[in-house]
PDB file of C-alpha atoms in Angstrom:
ATOM      1  CA  GLN K 135      -0.181  -0.482   0.213  1.00 40.00           C
ATOM      2  CA  PHE K 136       1.196   3.490  -0.688  1.00 42.00           C
ATOM      3  CA  VAL K 137       1.977   6.190   1.924  1.00 45.00           C
ATOM      4  CA  SER K 138       1.625   9.571   1.305  1.00 49.00           C
ATOM      5  CA  PRO K 139       5.518  11.216   2.447  1.00 50.00           C
ATOM      6  CA  GLU K 140       3.176  14.163   3.508  1.00 53.00           C
ATOM      7  CA  SER K 141       1.237  11.306   5.495  1.00 56.00           C
ATOM      8  CA  PHE K 142       4.667  11.508   7.600  1.00 58.00           C
ATOM      9  CA  THR K 143       4.738  12.972  11.246  1.00 67.00           C
ATOM     10  CA  PHE K 144       8.381  14.803  12.204  1.00 65.00           C
ATOM     11  CA  MET K 145       8.959  11.826  14.577  1.00 66.00           C
ATOM     12  CA  GLU K 146       8.069   9.296  11.694  1.00 67.00           C
ATOM     13  CA  SER K 147      10.426  10.796   9.166  1.00 65.00           C
ATOM     14  CA  VAL K 148      13.012  11.311  12.068  1.00 68.00           C
ATOM     15  CA  LEU K 149      12.517   7.214  12.631  1.00 69.00           C
ATOM     16  CA  ILE K 150      13.804   6.653   8.598  1.00 66.00           C
ATOM     17  CA  VAL K 151      16.249   8.975   8.508  1.00 67.00           C
ATOM     18  CA  SER K 152      17.473   6.975  12.055  1.00 68.00           C
ATOM     19  CA  MET K 153      16.730   3.970  10.378  1.00 64.00           C
ATOM     20  CA  VAL K 154      18.591   4.102   7.524  1.00 63.00           C
ATOM     21  CA  ILE K 155      21.825   5.563   9.664  1.00 63.00           C
ATOM     22  CA  LEU K 156      21.201   2.752  11.598  1.00 64.00           C
ATOM     23  CA  GLY K 157      20.916   0.818   7.996  1.00 60.00           C
ATOM     24  CA  GLY K 158      17.669  -0.424   8.132  1.00 53.00           C
ATOM     25  CA  LEU K 159      16.537   0.663   4.929  1.00 49.00           C
ATOM     26  CA  GLY K 160      19.624   1.764   3.097  1.00 50.00           C
ATOM     27  CA  SER K 161      18.040   4.764   1.637  1.00 52.00           C
ATOM     28  CA  ILE K 162      15.562   6.987   1.946  1.00 52.00           C
ATOM     29  CA  PRO K 163      13.905   7.000  -1.435  1.00 49.00           C
ATOM     30  CA  GLY K 164      11.008   9.847  -1.937  1.00 51.00           C
ATOM     31  CA  VAL K 165      10.486   9.941   1.670  1.00 51.00           C
ATOM     32  CA  ILE K 166      11.282  13.985   1.157  1.00 56.00           C
ATOM     33  CA  PHE K 167      10.541  14.465  -1.867  1.00 55.00           C
ATOM     34  CA  GLY K 168       7.122  15.641  -1.399  1.00 59.00           C
ATOM     35  CA  LEU K 169       7.034  16.536   2.316  1.00 61.00           C
ATOM     36  CA  ALA K 170       6.692  19.915   3.267  1.00 66.00           C
ATOM     37  CA  PRO K 171       9.393  22.497   3.631  1.00 73.00           C
ATOM     38  CA  ILE K 172       8.949  22.792   7.454  1.00 73.00           C
ATOM     39  CA  ILE K 173       9.552  19.391   7.584  1.00 72.00           C
ATOM     40  CA  VAL K 174      12.494  19.352   4.557  1.00 75.00           C
ATOM     41  CA  SER K 175      13.930  21.792   7.206  1.00 79.00           C
ATOM     42  CA  LYS K 176      13.632  19.475  10.400  1.00 78.00           C
ATOM     43  CA  ILE K 177      15.273  16.813   9.184  1.00 79.00           C
ATOM     44  CA  PHE K 178      17.872  18.601   7.709  1.00 83.00           C
ATOM     45  CA  LYS K 179      18.584  19.547  10.975  1.00 84.00           C
ATOM     46  CA  THR K 180      18.304  16.326  12.240  1.00 81.00           C
ATOM     47  CA  ILE K 181      21.170  15.528  10.031  1.00 82.00           C
ATOM     48  CA  ASN K 182      23.292  18.708  10.845  1.00 85.00           C
ATOM     49  CA  GLY K 183      23.037  17.729  14.483  1.00 84.00           C
ATOM     50  CA  ILE K 184      23.150  13.496  14.077  1.00 81.00           C
ATOM     51  CA  ASN K 185      26.764  15.253  12.052  1.00 83.00           C
ATOM     52  CA  ARG K 186      27.527  17.361  14.472  1.00 86.00           C
ATOM     53  CA  GLU K 187      27.731  14.266  16.651  1.00 84.00           C
ATOM     54  CA  GLY K 188      30.490  13.290  15.365  1.00 85.00           C
ATOM     55  CA  VAL K 189      28.498  10.938  13.048  1.00 81.00           C
ATOM     56  CA  THR K 190      29.581  10.813   8.696  1.00 83.00           C
ATOM     57  CA  VAL K 191      26.389  11.192   6.965  1.00 81.00           C
ATOM     58  CA  LEU K 192      25.850  10.365   3.022  1.00 82.00           C
ATOM     59  CA  LEU K 193      23.650  12.406   1.948  1.00 82.00           C
ATOM     60  CA  VAL K 194      21.754  11.902  -1.753  1.00 79.00           C
ATOM     61  CA  GLU K 195      20.293  15.334  -2.321  1.00 79.00           C
ATOM     62  CA  GLN K 196      18.264  16.936  -5.501  1.00 77.00           C
ATOM     63  CA  ASN K 197      17.932  20.204  -3.640  1.00 80.00           C
ATOM     64  CA  ALA K 198      21.424  21.640  -4.656  1.00 84.00           C
ATOM     65  CA  ARG K 199      20.817  24.346  -2.179  1.00 85.00           C
ATOM     66  CA  ALA K 200      19.790  22.926   1.152  1.00 85.00           C
ATOM     67  CA  ALA K 201      22.439  19.605   0.846  1.00 87.00           C
ATOM     68  CA  LEU K 202      25.556  21.590  -0.174  1.00 89.00           C
ATOM     69  CA  LYS K 203      25.016  24.402   2.678  1.00 89.00           C
ATOM     70  CA  LEU K 204      24.605  21.733   5.219  1.00 88.00           C
ATOM     71  CA  SER K 205      28.150  19.823   3.059  1.00 89.00           C
ATOM     72  CA  HIS K 206      31.517  19.997   4.489  1.00 91.00           C
ATOM     73  CA  ARG K 207      32.434  18.131   1.339  1.00 92.00           C
ATOM     74  CA  GLY K 208      30.141  18.081  -2.121  1.00 91.00           C
ATOM     75  CA  TYR K 209      30.809  15.981  -5.571  1.00 91.00           C
ATOM     76  CA  VAL K 210      28.277  17.028  -8.311  1.00 87.00           C
ATOM     77  CA  LEU K 211      27.146  14.057 -10.564  1.00 84.00           C
ATOM     78  CA  GLU K 212      27.035  14.046 -14.301  1.00 84.00           C
ATOM     79  CA  ASN K 213      26.637  10.789 -16.039  1.00 85.00           C
ATOM     80  CA  GLY K 214      27.443   9.135 -13.340  1.00 84.00           C
ATOM     81  CA  ARG K 215      30.579  10.351 -13.343  1.00 89.00           C
ATOM     82  CA  ILE K 216      31.822  13.250 -11.053  1.00 90.00           C
ATOM     83  CA  ALA K 217      32.158  16.435 -12.531  1.00 89.00           C
ATOM     84  CA  LEU K 218      32.796  18.655  -9.734  1.00 91.00           C
ATOM     85  CA  GLU K 219      33.685  18.687  -6.251  1.00 94.00           C
ATOM     86  CA  GLY K 220      35.008  20.527  -2.994  1.00 95.00           C
ATOM     87  CA  LYS K 221      34.357  22.144  -0.078  1.00 95.00           C
ATOM     88  CA  GLY K 222      30.005  22.268   0.616  1.00 91.00           C
ATOM     89  CA  GLU K 223      30.538  26.331   0.552  1.00 91.00           C
ATOM     90  CA  GLU K 224      33.030  26.882  -2.483  1.00 93.00           C
ATOM     91  CA  LEU K 225      30.676  24.604  -4.821  1.00 92.00           C
ATOM     92  CA  LEU K 226      27.420  26.116  -3.735  1.00 89.00           C
ATOM     93  CA  ASN K 227      28.837  29.780  -5.276  1.00 90.00           C
ATOM     94  CA  ASN K 228      30.427  28.571  -8.057  1.00 91.00           C
ATOM     95  CA  GLU K 229      29.365  29.639 -11.392  1.00 89.00           C
ATOM     96  CA  GLN K 230      28.655  26.737 -13.400  1.00 88.00           C
ATOM     97  CA  VAL K 231      26.941  24.397 -10.242  1.00 87.00           C
ATOM     98  CA  ARG K 232      24.862  27.417  -9.906  1.00 86.00           C
ATOM     99  CA  GLY K 233      23.989  27.746 -13.413  1.00 85.00           C
ATOM    100  CA  ALA K 234      22.921  24.068 -13.348  1.00 83.00           C
ATOM    101  CA  TYR K 235      21.083  23.477 -10.406  1.00 79.00           C
ATOM    102  CA  GLN K 236      19.471  27.436 -10.456  1.00 78.00           C
ATOM    103  CA  ILE K 237      20.707  28.488  -7.662  1.00 78.00           C
ATOM    104  CA  ARG K 238      19.937  31.731  -6.247  1.00 73.00           C
ATOM    105  CA  PRO K 239      23.268  33.126  -4.865  1.00 65.00           C
ATOM    106  CA  LEU K 240      23.394  33.820  -0.866  1.00 59.00           C
ATOM    107  CA  VAL K 241      22.116  37.095   0.790  1.00 57.00           C
ATOM    108  CA  SER K 242      24.542  37.919   3.505  1.00 51.00           C
TER     109      SER K 242
END
């Protein structure tokens, strides 16, 4: 039975992320996609908190701006190959990356 991602509570989302981190699911296909922005924000904060505790997190995310703001290191793939790599902030400010992912410049 299909369960709409919008129906997940925050705690269910945290549980899903936790299961992925602990190896129970392996990935979160489609779980973050379609969630309300406030829930996505909470999930990213949770991932950031887990990382601050010293746990390495491999994040594969289509929202390049959110992922790169969170990342210490990032990789941009093109056709399955690494096209660019660097610190998250450097990639976020890279003209190629900003153009390809339609990222607006960060406002200071």
